[in-house]
Amino acid sequence: MQAIISYYYVIFLISVALSCIYLYMYHKHFNVNFSLIFTIIPIVNLGYVFQAQTKTVAEAILAIKIIYLGGCLLILFITFYIFGMCQLTIPKWFKMAMVMASASVYMAVLTIGHNGLFYQSISLSFENGFVVFHKTYGPFHTVFYVMELLYLFMGIAAILYSYNVKTQVSRRIIWLLFIPELLTLICYFGEKFITNTFELVPVAYVAAQIVYLIIAHYACIYDIEDTAVDSLAENGSTGFIAFTFDLTYLGSNRAARAVFQPLLDLNVDKSLSENEELSDLFIPWINTFNEDPSNDKFYYKSRRYIYLIDINYLYHNADKIGYQFVITDDTKNQEYIELLDHYNQRLEQEVRIKTADIVKMHNNLIRSMAKMVESRDNSTGGHIVRTSDVVEILMEEIMKDQSFTEEHHITEVFRRNIIKAAPLHDIGKIAVDDAILKKPGRFTDEEFEKMKTHAPEGAKVLHSILRETEDTGFKVLAENVAHYHHERMDGSGYPEGLSGNDIPMEARIMAIADVYDALVSKRVYKERMSFEEADRIMMESMGKHFDPQLKKFYVAARSGIEAYYRNAEPD
């Protein structure tokens, strides 16, 4: 009898020693179920010590109630722990159901000696110096066995599933988790075939403690998030500061206090607002972060160092409780960025200069091409320059009317492109015979029909010349100006006989400049017309030849156009 009592005492003391080792190894990131396991096992083993020394039924019932803490609650916490280590989630409603079931069964255990829910009867006798219990089980004892089997099945199933599916869970830990489950099966359901003298369950509990201590050791190594955070904090190169939502200071590490030295004078649990220097720094960052959590990065310059301040929410379990600041030395990055920015600025300046030269060369080339074509035409000296300038004067007035420009999608880019394209509107004349272009008088009907081909030919020439350009907007606009600048609003123009809004806006604008210059300029077949007479014809043609929407812009630009021609002294 004394040997049995000593056996239970030894098991109890070993379990207490193992729990003390756990306390020594304890890490704040350990699963709470892990701590509960190491708390309950010594208590349960103490129950076995009491049971071995029982003299009366009342003492036996008290010991049994302590022992069943293991059967009802310990296996529940072990199951929760296994799911956590296997990176599996038990639905909250099912987890609550498990807790309620275990609590209900243990409540039934507490009724032993009062009703027959768990034990219908219990008595004891002494045979050969050993205490022998005589029990008649109640309905909740069956429920207890069903619950035990369910928890064991869930634990083993989670281990097997994780082993086959979860690649980020250590296989070593999975095998270790399986050992306590196997021992539990052997002890609960095979104990009667091994020994009737003493119980093996306490030994299984101690063995489980040893296995769980080994798992705790490996878990600390395999938990990359925890080890990384611990390494960063210990290394001292990364600073951490935490405040609650009401700006209560929760603490900081040495690296953070080295950067923000006023933290040395701010006691934990004190408000941030008590230190004016810190308030002026951190509160604006917090306010900006609260307005838009994506604005979570700030820079702080101290002496010759530049620090990156990364703010985020501070969590306790899944609840937000405040703000966490992570401070890293970003000096080298910022120096590199500054150097890169300086280099980029120089590069951009050089690119702008080169681009301006290319654009100037491109524009000169365009005008040279247009002048080359115009040099073949006896009747239009200076025409391309003047029409381009008139287009620019008209566009100045058009750009003042925001509603009109928005309605017709006229932008600053459009303005620049049409001014640049205006000299090319007659480039198609390169395909017209010299005999027609250089004719000193009016054209015959046949000659005029050939002359009209310069519009579509101009579009073809520009399409070929500008085919490889990346500025597709200018390419399309230039082709439209060349192709359609002789179209009329009433459909009587050429070459396509377009009317109204079917005529591109750039061609409608070009038509005004083209016709006006023809009216006020000298030709081989006519003298120049007075401004008054030219204006009368232009106004009468609004809605027939010209777009009536452009009338107000022509009227607004009229004085500027006339002043231009007086200074230009056209031929």
Coordinates of N, CA and C in Angstrom, one line a residue, residues 84-243:
G84 N -4.2 24.5 -32.8 CA -3.4 25.7 -32.9 C -2.1 25.4 -33.5
M85 N -1.4 24.3 -33.0 CA -0.1 24.0 -33.6 C -0.1 23.5 -35.0
C86 N -1.3 22.9 -35.4 CA -1.4 22.4 -36.7 C -2.0 23.5 -37.7
Q87 N -2.1 24.7 -37.2 CA -2.5 25.8 -38.0 C -3.9 25.6 -38.6
L88 N -4.8 25.0 -37.7 CA -6.2 24.8 -38.1 C -7.1 25.6 -37.2
T89 N -8.3 25.9 -37.7 CA -9.2 26.8 -36.9 C -10.5 26.0 -36.6
I90 N -10.9 26.0 -35.4 CA -12.2 25.4 -35.0 C -13.2 26.5 -35.0
P91 N -14.3 26.4 -35.7 CA -15.3 27.4 -35.8 C -15.7 27.9 -34.3
K92 N -15.9 29.2 -34.1 CA -16.2 29.7 -32.8 C -17.4 29.0 -32.2
W93 N -18.5 28.8 -33.0 CA -19.7 28.2 -32.4 C -19.4 26.7 -31.9
F94 N -18.5 26.0 -32.7 CA -18.2 24.6 -32.3 C -17.3 24.6 -31.1
K95 N -16.4 25.6 -31.1 CA -15.5 25.6 -29.9 C -16.3 25.9 -28.6
M96 N -17.3 26.8 -28.8 CA -18.1 27.1 -27.6 C -18.9 25.9 -27.2
A97 N -19.4 25.1 -28.2 CA -20.1 23.9 -27.9 C -19.3 22.9 -27.1
M98 N -18.0 22.8 -27.5 CA -17.1 21.9 -26.9 C -16.9 22.3 -25.4
V99 N -16.7 23.6 -25.2 CA -16.5 24.1 -23.8 C -17.8 23.9 -23.0
M100 N -19.0 24.1 -23.5 CA -20.2 23.9 -22.8 C -20.4 22.4 -22.5
A101 N -20.0 21.5 -23.5 CA -20.1 20.1 -23.2 C -19.2 19.6 -22.1
S102 N -17.9 20.1 -22.1 CA -17.0 19.7 -21.1 C -17.4 20.2 -19.7
A103 N -17.9 21.5 -19.7 CA -18.4 22.0 -18.4 C -19.6 21.3 -17.9
S104 N -20.5 20.9 -18.8 CA -21.7 20.2 -18.4 C -21.4 18.8 -17.8
V105 N -20.4 18.1 -18.5 CA -20.0 16.8 -17.9 C -19.4 16.9 -16.6
Y106 N -18.5 18.0 -16.4 CA -17.8 18.2 -15.1 C -18.8 18.6 -14.1
M107 N -19.9 19.3 -14.4 CA -20.9 19.7 -13.5 C -21.6 18.4 -13.0
A108 N -21.8 17.4 -13.9 CA -22.3 16.1 -13.5 C -21.4 15.4 -12.6
V109 N -20.1 15.5 -12.8 CA -19.1 14.9 -11.9 C -19.2 15.5 -10.5
L110 N -19.5 16.8 -10.4 CA -19.6 17.4 -9.1 C -20.8 17.0 -8.3
T111 N -21.8 16.3 -9.0 CA -23.0 15.8 -8.3 C -22.8 14.4 -7.8
I112 N -21.6 13.8 -7.9 CA -21.3 12.5 -7.4 C -21.5 12.5 -5.8
G113 N -22.3 11.6 -5.4 CA -22.6 11.5 -3.9 C -23.9 12.2 -3.6
H114 N -24.5 12.9 -4.6 CA -25.7 13.6 -4.4 C -26.9 13.1 -5.3
N115 N -26.6 12.7 -6.5 CA -27.6 12.1 -7.3 C -26.9 11.1 -8.3
G116 N -27.6 10.5 -9.2 CA -27.1 9.4 -10.0 C -26.7 9.9 -11.4
L117 N -26.5 11.1 -11.6 CA -26.2 11.6 -13.0 C -24.9 11.0 -13.5
F118 N -23.8 11.0 -12.7 CA -22.6 10.4 -13.2 C -22.3 9.1 -12.6
Y119 N -22.3 9.0 -11.3 CA -22.3 7.7 -10.6 C -23.6 7.5 -9.9
Q120 N -24.2 6.3 -10.2 CA -25.5 6.0 -9.5 C -25.2 5.6 -8.0
S121 N -24.0 5.0 -7.9 CA -23.6 4.6 -6.5 C -22.1 4.4 -6.5
I122 N -21.5 4.6 -5.3 CA -20.1 4.4 -5.2 C -19.8 3.9 -3.7
S123 N -18.9 2.9 -3.7 CA -18.5 2.4 -2.4 C -17.1 1.9 -2.5
L124 N -16.4 1.6 -1.4 CA -15.1 1.2 -1.4 C -14.8 0.1 -0.4
S125 N -13.8 -0.7 -0.7 CA -13.4 -1.8 0.2 C -11.9 -2.0 0.2
F126 N -11.4 -2.7 1.1 CA -9.9 -2.9 1.2 C -9.6 -4.3 0.9
E127 N -8.9 -4.6 -0.1 CA -8.5 -6.0 -0.4 C -7.0 -6.1 -0.5
N128 N -6.4 -6.9 0.4 CA -4.9 -7.1 0.4 C -4.2 -5.7 0.6
G129 N -4.9 -4.8 1.4 CA -4.2 -3.5 1.7 C -4.5 -2.5 0.7
F130 N -5.2 -2.8 -0.4 CA -5.4 -1.8 -1.5 C -6.9 -1.4 -1.5
V131 N -7.1 -0.1 -1.8 CA -8.4 0.4 -1.9 C -9.1 0.0 -3.2
V132 N -10.3 -0.6 -3.1 CA -11.0 -1.0 -4.3 C -12.3 -0.2 -4.3
F133 N -12.5 0.4 -5.5 CA -13.8 1.2 -5.7 C -14.8 0.4 -6.4
H134 N -16.0 0.5 -5.9 CA -17.2 -0.2 -6.6 C -18.1 0.9 -7.0
K135 N -18.3 1.0 -8.4 CA -19.1 2.1 -8.9 C -20.2 1.6 -9.8
T136 N -21.3 2.3 -9.8 CA -22.4 2.0 -10.8 C -22.5 3.3 -11.6
Y137 N -22.3 3.2 -12.9 CA -22.2 4.5 -13.7 C -23.6 5.0 -14.1
G138 N -23.7 6.3 -14.1 CA -25.0 6.9 -14.5 C -24.9 7.3 -16.0
P139 N -25.9 8.0 -16.5 CA -26.0 8.3 -18.0 C -24.9 9.3 -18.4
F140 N -24.5 10.2 -17.5 CA -23.5 11.2 -18.0 C -22.1 10.6 -18.1
H141 N -21.9 9.4 -17.5 CA -20.6 8.7 -17.6 C -20.5 8.2 -19.1
T142 N -21.6 7.8 -19.7 CA -21.6 7.4 -21.1 C -21.3 8.6 -22.0
V143 N -21.9 9.7 -21.6 CA -21.7 11.0 -22.3 C -20.2 11.3 -22.2
F144 N -19.6 11.1 -21.1 CA -18.2 11.4 -20.8 C -17.3 10.6 -21.8
Y145 N -17.6 9.3 -21.9 CA -16.8 8.5 -22.8 C -16.9 8.9 -24.3
V146 N -18.2 9.3 -24.7 CA -18.4 9.7 -26.0 C -17.6 11.0 -26.3
M147 N -17.6 11.9 -25.3 CA -16.9 13.2 -25.4 C -15.4 12.9 -25.5
E148 N -14.8 12.0 -24.7 CA -13.4 11.7 -24.8 C -13.0 11.2 -26.1
L149 N -13.8 10.2 -26.7 CA -13.6 9.7 -28.0 C -13.6 10.7 -29.1
L150 N -14.6 11.6 -29.0 CA -14.7 12.7 -30.0 C -13.4 13.6 -30.0
Y151 N -13.0 14.0 -28.8 CA -11.8 14.8 -28.7 C -10.6 14.1 -29.2
L152 N -10.4 12.9 -28.8 CA -9.3 12.1 -29.3 C -9.3 12.0 -30.9
F153 N -10.5 11.7 -31.4 CA -10.6 11.6 -32.8 C -10.3 12.9 -33.5
M154 N -10.8 14.0 -32.9 CA -10.5 15.4 -33.5 C -9.0 15.7 -33.5
G155 N -8.3 15.3 -32.4 CA -6.9 15.6 -32.3 C -6.1 14.8 -33.3
I156 N -6.4 13.5 -33.4 CA -5.7 12.6 -34.3 C -6.0 13.0 -35.7
A157 N -7.2 13.4 -36.0 CA -7.6 13.8 -37.4 C -6.8 15.1 -37.8
A158 N -6.8 16.0 -36.8 CA -6.0 17.3 -37.1 C -4.6 17.0 -37.4
I159 N -4.0 16.1 -36.6 CA -2.5 15.8 -36.8 C -2.3 15.2 -38.2
L160 N -3.1 14.2 -38.6 CA -3.0 13.5 -39.8 C -3.2 14.5 -41.0
Y161 N -4.2 15.4 -40.9 CA -4.5 16.3 -41.9 C -3.4 17.3 -42.1
S162 N -2.9 17.8 -41.0 CA -1.8 18.8 -41.1 C -0.5 18.1 -41.6
Y163 N -0.3 16.9 -41.3 CA 0.9 16.2 -41.8 C 0.8 16.1 -43.3
N164 N -0.4 15.9 -43.9 CA -0.5 15.6 -45.3 C -0.7 16.9 -46.1
V165 N -1.2 18.0 -45.5 CA -1.6 19.2 -46.2 C -0.8 20.4 -45.9
K166 N -0.5 20.6 -44.6 CA 0.1 21.9 -44.1 C 1.6 21.8 -44.3
T167 N 2.1 22.5 -45.3 CA 3.6 22.5 -45.6 C 4.4 23.4 -44.6
Q168 N 3.7 24.3 -44.0 CA 4.4 25.3 -43.1 C 4.4 24.8 -41.6
V169 N 4.0 23.6 -41.4 CA 4.0 23.0 -40.0 C 5.2 22.0 -39.9
S170 N 6.0 22.1 -38.9 CA 7.1 21.2 -38.7 C 6.6 19.7 -38.6
R171 N 7.2 18.8 -39.4 CA 6.8 17.4 -39.3 C 7.3 16.8 -37.9
R172 N 8.4 17.4 -37.4 CA 8.9 16.9 -36.1 C 7.8 17.2 -35.0
I173 N 7.3 18.4 -35.1 CA 6.2 18.8 -34.1 C 5.0 17.9 -34.2
I174 N 4.6 17.7 -35.5 CA 3.4 16.9 -35.7 C 3.6 15.5 -35.1
W175 N 4.7 14.9 -35.3 CA 5.0 13.5 -34.7 C 5.0 13.6 -33.2
L176 N 5.5 14.6 -32.6 CA 5.5 14.8 -31.2 C 4.1 14.9 -30.6
L177 N 3.3 15.7 -31.4 CA 1.9 15.9 -30.9 C 1.1 14.5 -30.9
F178 N 1.5 13.6 -31.7 CA 0.8 12.3 -31.8 C 1.1 11.4 -30.6
I179 N 2.3 11.6 -30.0 CA 2.7 10.7 -28.9 C 1.7 10.8 -27.7
P180 N 1.3 12.0 -27.2 CA 0.4 12.1 -26.1 C -1.0 11.5 -26.4
E181 N -1.4 11.7 -27.7 CA -2.7 11.1 -28.1 C -2.7 9.6 -28.0
L182 N -1.5 9.0 -28.5 CA -1.4 7.6 -28.5 C -1.3 7.0 -27.0
L183 N -0.6 7.7 -26.2 CA -0.5 7.3 -24.8 C -1.9 7.4 -24.1
T184 N -2.7 8.4 -24.4 CA -4.0 8.5 -23.8 C -4.9 7.4 -24.2
L185 N -4.8 7.0 -25.5 CA -5.6 5.8 -26.0 C -5.2 4.6 -25.2
I186 N -3.9 4.4 -25.0 CA -3.4 3.2 -24.4 C -3.9 3.1 -22.9
C187 N -3.7 4.3 -22.2 CA -4.0 4.3 -20.8 C -5.5 4.3 -20.5
Y188 N -6.3 5.0 -21.3 CA -7.7 5.0 -21.0 C -8.4 3.7 -21.3
F189 N -8.0 3.1 -22.4 CA -8.7 1.9 -22.9 C -8.0 0.6 -22.8
G190 N -6.7 0.7 -22.4 CA -5.9 -0.5 -22.3 C -5.3 -0.8 -20.9
E191 N -5.7 0.1 -20.0 CA -5.1 0.1 -18.7 C -5.5 -1.2 -17.9
K192 N -6.8 -1.6 -18.1 CA -7.3 -2.8 -17.4 C -6.6 -4.1 -17.8
F193 N -6.0 -4.1 -19.0 CA -5.3 -5.3 -19.5 C -3.8 -5.3 -19.1
I194 N -3.3 -4.2 -18.6 CA -1.9 -4.1 -18.2 C -1.7 -4.3 -16.7
T195 N -2.5 -3.5 -15.9 CA -2.3 -3.6 -14.4 C -3.6 -3.3 -13.7
N196 N -3.9 -3.9 -12.6 CA -5.0 -3.6 -11.8 C -4.5 -3.0 -10.5
T197 N -3.2 -2.9 -10.3 CA -2.6 -2.5 -9.0 C -2.6 -0.9 -8.9
F198 N -2.2 -0.3 -10.0 CA -2.1 1.2 -10.0 C -2.5 1.7 -11.4
E199 N -2.8 3.0 -11.4 CA -3.3 3.6 -12.7 C -2.2 4.2 -13.5
L200 N -2.3 4.0 -14.8 CA -1.2 4.5 -15.7 C -1.5 5.9 -16.2
V201 N -2.7 6.4 -16.0 CA -3.0 7.7 -16.5 C -2.1 8.8 -16.0
P202 N -1.7 8.8 -14.7 CA -0.8 9.9 -14.3 C 0.6 9.8 -15.0
V203 N 1.0 8.6 -15.3 CA 2.3 8.4 -16.0 C 2.1 9.0 -17.4
A204 N 0.9 8.8 -18.1 CA 0.7 9.3 -19.4 C 0.7 10.9 -19.3
Y205 N 0.1 11.4 -18.3 CA 0.1 12.9 -18.1 C 1.5 13.4 -18.0
V206 N 2.4 12.8 -17.2 CA 3.8 13.2 -17.1 C 4.5 13.1 -18.4
A207 N 4.3 11.9 -19.1 CA 4.9 11.8 -20.4 C 4.5 12.9 -21.4
A208 N 3.2 13.2 -21.3 CA 2.7 14.3 -22.2 C 3.4 15.6 -21.9
Q209 N 3.6 15.9 -20.5 CA 4.3 17.1 -20.2 C 5.7 17.1 -20.8
I210 N 6.4 16.0 -20.7 CA 7.8 16.0 -21.3 C 7.7 16.2 -22.8
V211 N 6.8 15.6 -23.5 CA 6.7 15.8 -24.9 C 6.3 17.3 -25.2
Y212 N 5.4 17.8 -24.4 CA 5.0 19.2 -24.7 C 6.1 20.2 -24.4
L213 N 7.0 19.9 -23.5 CA 8.2 20.7 -23.2 C 9.1 20.7 -24.4
I214 N 9.3 19.5 -25.0 CA 10.1 19.4 -26.2 C 9.5 20.2 -27.3
I215 N 8.1 20.1 -27.5 CA 7.4 20.9 -28.5 C 7.6 22.4 -28.3
A216 N 7.5 22.8 -27.0 CA 7.7 24.2 -26.7 C 9.1 24.7 -27.1
H217 N 10.1 23.9 -26.9 CA 11.4 24.3 -27.4 C 11.5 24.5 -28.9
Y218 N 10.9 23.5 -29.6 CA 11.0 23.6 -31.1 C 10.0 24.7 -31.6
A219 N 8.9 24.9 -30.9 CA 7.9 25.9 -31.3 C 8.6 27.3 -31.3
C220 N 9.4 27.5 -30.3 CA 10.0 28.9 -30.1 C 11.0 29.1 -31.3
I221 N 11.6 28.0 -31.8 CA 12.5 28.1 -32.9 C 11.8 28.3 -34.2
Y222 N 10.7 27.5 -34.4 CA 10.0 27.5 -35.7 C 9.0 28.7 -35.8
D223 N 8.7 29.4 -34.7 CA 7.8 30.5 -34.8 C 8.6 31.7 -35.3
I224 N 8.7 31.9 -36.7 CA 9.5 32.9 -37.3 C 9.1 34.3 -36.9
E225 N 7.8 34.5 -36.8 CA 7.3 35.9 -36.4 C 7.9 36.3 -35.0
D226 N 7.7 35.4 -34.1 CA 8.2 35.7 -32.7 C 9.7 35.8 -32.6
T227 N 10.4 34.9 -33.3 CA 11.9 35.0 -33.2 C 12.4 36.2 -33.9
A228 N 11.7 36.6 -35.0 CA 12.1 37.8 -35.8 C 11.9 39.0 -34.9
V229 N 10.8 39.1 -34.3 CA 10.5 40.3 -33.4 C 11.5 40.3 -32.3
D230 N 11.7 39.2 -31.6 CA 12.7 39.1 -30.5 C 14.1 39.5 -31.0
S231 N 14.5 39.1 -32.2 CA 15.8 39.4 -32.7 C 15.9 40.9 -33.0
L232 N 14.9 41.4 -33.6 CA 14.9 42.9 -33.9 C 15.0 43.7 -32.6
A233 N 14.2 43.3 -31.6 CA 14.2 44.1 -30.4 C 15.5 43.9 -29.6
E234 N 16.1 42.7 -29.7 CA 17.4 42.5 -29.0 C 18.5 43.1 -29.7
N235 N 18.5 43.1 -31.0 CA 19.5 43.7 -31.9 C 19.7 45.2 -31.6
G236 N 18.6 45.9 -31.3 CA 18.7 47.3 -31.0 C 18.7 48.2 -32.1
S237 N 18.7 47.7 -33.4 CA 18.7 48.6 -34.6 C 17.3 49.1 -34.9
T238 N 16.3 48.5 -34.4 CA 14.9 48.9 -34.7 C 14.2 49.3 -33.4
G239 N 13.6 50.4 -33.4 CA 12.9 51.0 -32.2 C 11.4 50.6 -32.2
F240 N 10.9 50.5 -31.1 CA 9.4 50.2 -30.9 C 8.9 51.1 -29.8
I241 N 7.7 51.7 -30.1 CA 7.1 52.6 -29.1 C 5.6 52.2 -29.2
A242 N 4.9 52.2 -28.1 CA 3.5 51.9 -28.1 C 2.7 52.9 -27.2
F243 N 1.5 53.3 -27.7 CA 0.6 54.1 -27.0 C -0.8 53.5 -27.1

